[in-house]
C-alpha positions as semicolon CSV with decimal commas, in nm:
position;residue;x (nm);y (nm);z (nm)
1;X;1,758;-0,157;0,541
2;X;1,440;-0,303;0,464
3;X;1,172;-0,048;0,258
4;X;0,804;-0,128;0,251
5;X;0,563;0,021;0,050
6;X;0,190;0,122;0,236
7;X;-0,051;0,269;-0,025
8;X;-0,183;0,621;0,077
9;X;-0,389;0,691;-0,265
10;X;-0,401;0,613;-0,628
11;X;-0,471;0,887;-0,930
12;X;-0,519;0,769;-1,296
13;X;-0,220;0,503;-1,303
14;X;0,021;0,688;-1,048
15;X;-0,004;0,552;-0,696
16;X;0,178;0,716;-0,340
17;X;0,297;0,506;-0,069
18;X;0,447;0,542;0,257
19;X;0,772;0,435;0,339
20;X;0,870;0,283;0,618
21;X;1,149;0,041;0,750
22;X;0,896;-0,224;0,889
23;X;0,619;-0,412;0,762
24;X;0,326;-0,318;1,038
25;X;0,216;0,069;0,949
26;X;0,302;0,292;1,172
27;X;0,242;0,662;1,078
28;X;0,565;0,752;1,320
29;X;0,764;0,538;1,107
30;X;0,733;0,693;0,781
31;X;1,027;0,833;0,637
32;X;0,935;0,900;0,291
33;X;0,627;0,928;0,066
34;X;0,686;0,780;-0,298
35;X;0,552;0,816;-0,630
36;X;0,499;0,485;-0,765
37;X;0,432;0,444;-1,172
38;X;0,220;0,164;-1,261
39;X;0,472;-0,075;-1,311
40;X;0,663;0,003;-0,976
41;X;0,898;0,272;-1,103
42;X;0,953;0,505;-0,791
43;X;0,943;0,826;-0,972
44;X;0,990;1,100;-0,683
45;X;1,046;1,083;-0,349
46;X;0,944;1,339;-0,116
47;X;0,972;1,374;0,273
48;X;0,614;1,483;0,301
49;X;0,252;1,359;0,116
50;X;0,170;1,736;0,070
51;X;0,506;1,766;-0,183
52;X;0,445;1,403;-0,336
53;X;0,060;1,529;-0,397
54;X;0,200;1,831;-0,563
55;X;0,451;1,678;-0,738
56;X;0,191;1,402;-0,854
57;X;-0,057;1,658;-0,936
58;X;0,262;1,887;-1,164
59;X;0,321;1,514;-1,349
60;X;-0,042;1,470;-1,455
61;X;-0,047;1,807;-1,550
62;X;0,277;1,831;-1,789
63;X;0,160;1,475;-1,925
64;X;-0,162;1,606;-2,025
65;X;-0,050;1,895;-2,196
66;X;0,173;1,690;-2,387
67;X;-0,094;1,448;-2,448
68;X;0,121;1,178;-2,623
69;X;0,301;0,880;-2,613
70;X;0,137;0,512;-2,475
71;X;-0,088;0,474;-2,153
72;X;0,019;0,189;-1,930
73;X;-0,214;-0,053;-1,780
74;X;-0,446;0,096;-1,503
75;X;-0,328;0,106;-1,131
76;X;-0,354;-0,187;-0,907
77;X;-0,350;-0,154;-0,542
78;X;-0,043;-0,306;-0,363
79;X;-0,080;-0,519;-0,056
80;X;-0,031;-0,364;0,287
81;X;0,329;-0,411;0,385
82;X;0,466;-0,515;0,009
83;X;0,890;-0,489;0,036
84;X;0,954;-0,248;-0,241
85;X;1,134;-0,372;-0,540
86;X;1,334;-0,074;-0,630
87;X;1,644;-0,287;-0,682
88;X;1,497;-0,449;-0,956
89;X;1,323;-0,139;-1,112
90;X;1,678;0,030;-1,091
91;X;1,879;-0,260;-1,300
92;X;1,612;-0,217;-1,597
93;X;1,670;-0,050;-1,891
């Protein structure tokens, strides 16, 4: 199956999409809302935006209480309909 990424919003350098099986947005084909890293890491999956906003909004949190470690580059917004590339994010190490 096919995943394509549609982006719903962006926060600092953490971005949520929609997932859906085709590449034309339809909001009755959503499956899934992801939290993408900036460079393409899904972090979480949820099965609705309200838990991926919370979930986003717990990450920020706990990452600026702890305060350290590097910033990646800033969000950039993906094209409408972008195939995912969690294959490749998955085989990196």
């Amino acid at each position: 199956m096919n995943e394509y990424r549609h982006h719903i919003l962006t926060r600092g350098r953490y971005q949520i999409v929609a997932l859906t099986p085709d590449q034309q947005f339809e909001s009755d084909d959503i499956y899934a809302y992801a939290v993408m890293s900036s460079s393409g890491l899904k972090m979480r999956q949820e099965l609705t935006l309200t838990d991926a906003r919370n979930w986003l909004e717990f990450w920020i949190e706990q990452e600026r209480a702890s305060s350290g470690g590097s910033s990646p580059d800033m969000m950039e917004p993906s094209p409408p309909g972008e195939p995912s590339k969690l294959q490749a994010a998955r085989k990196r190490r």
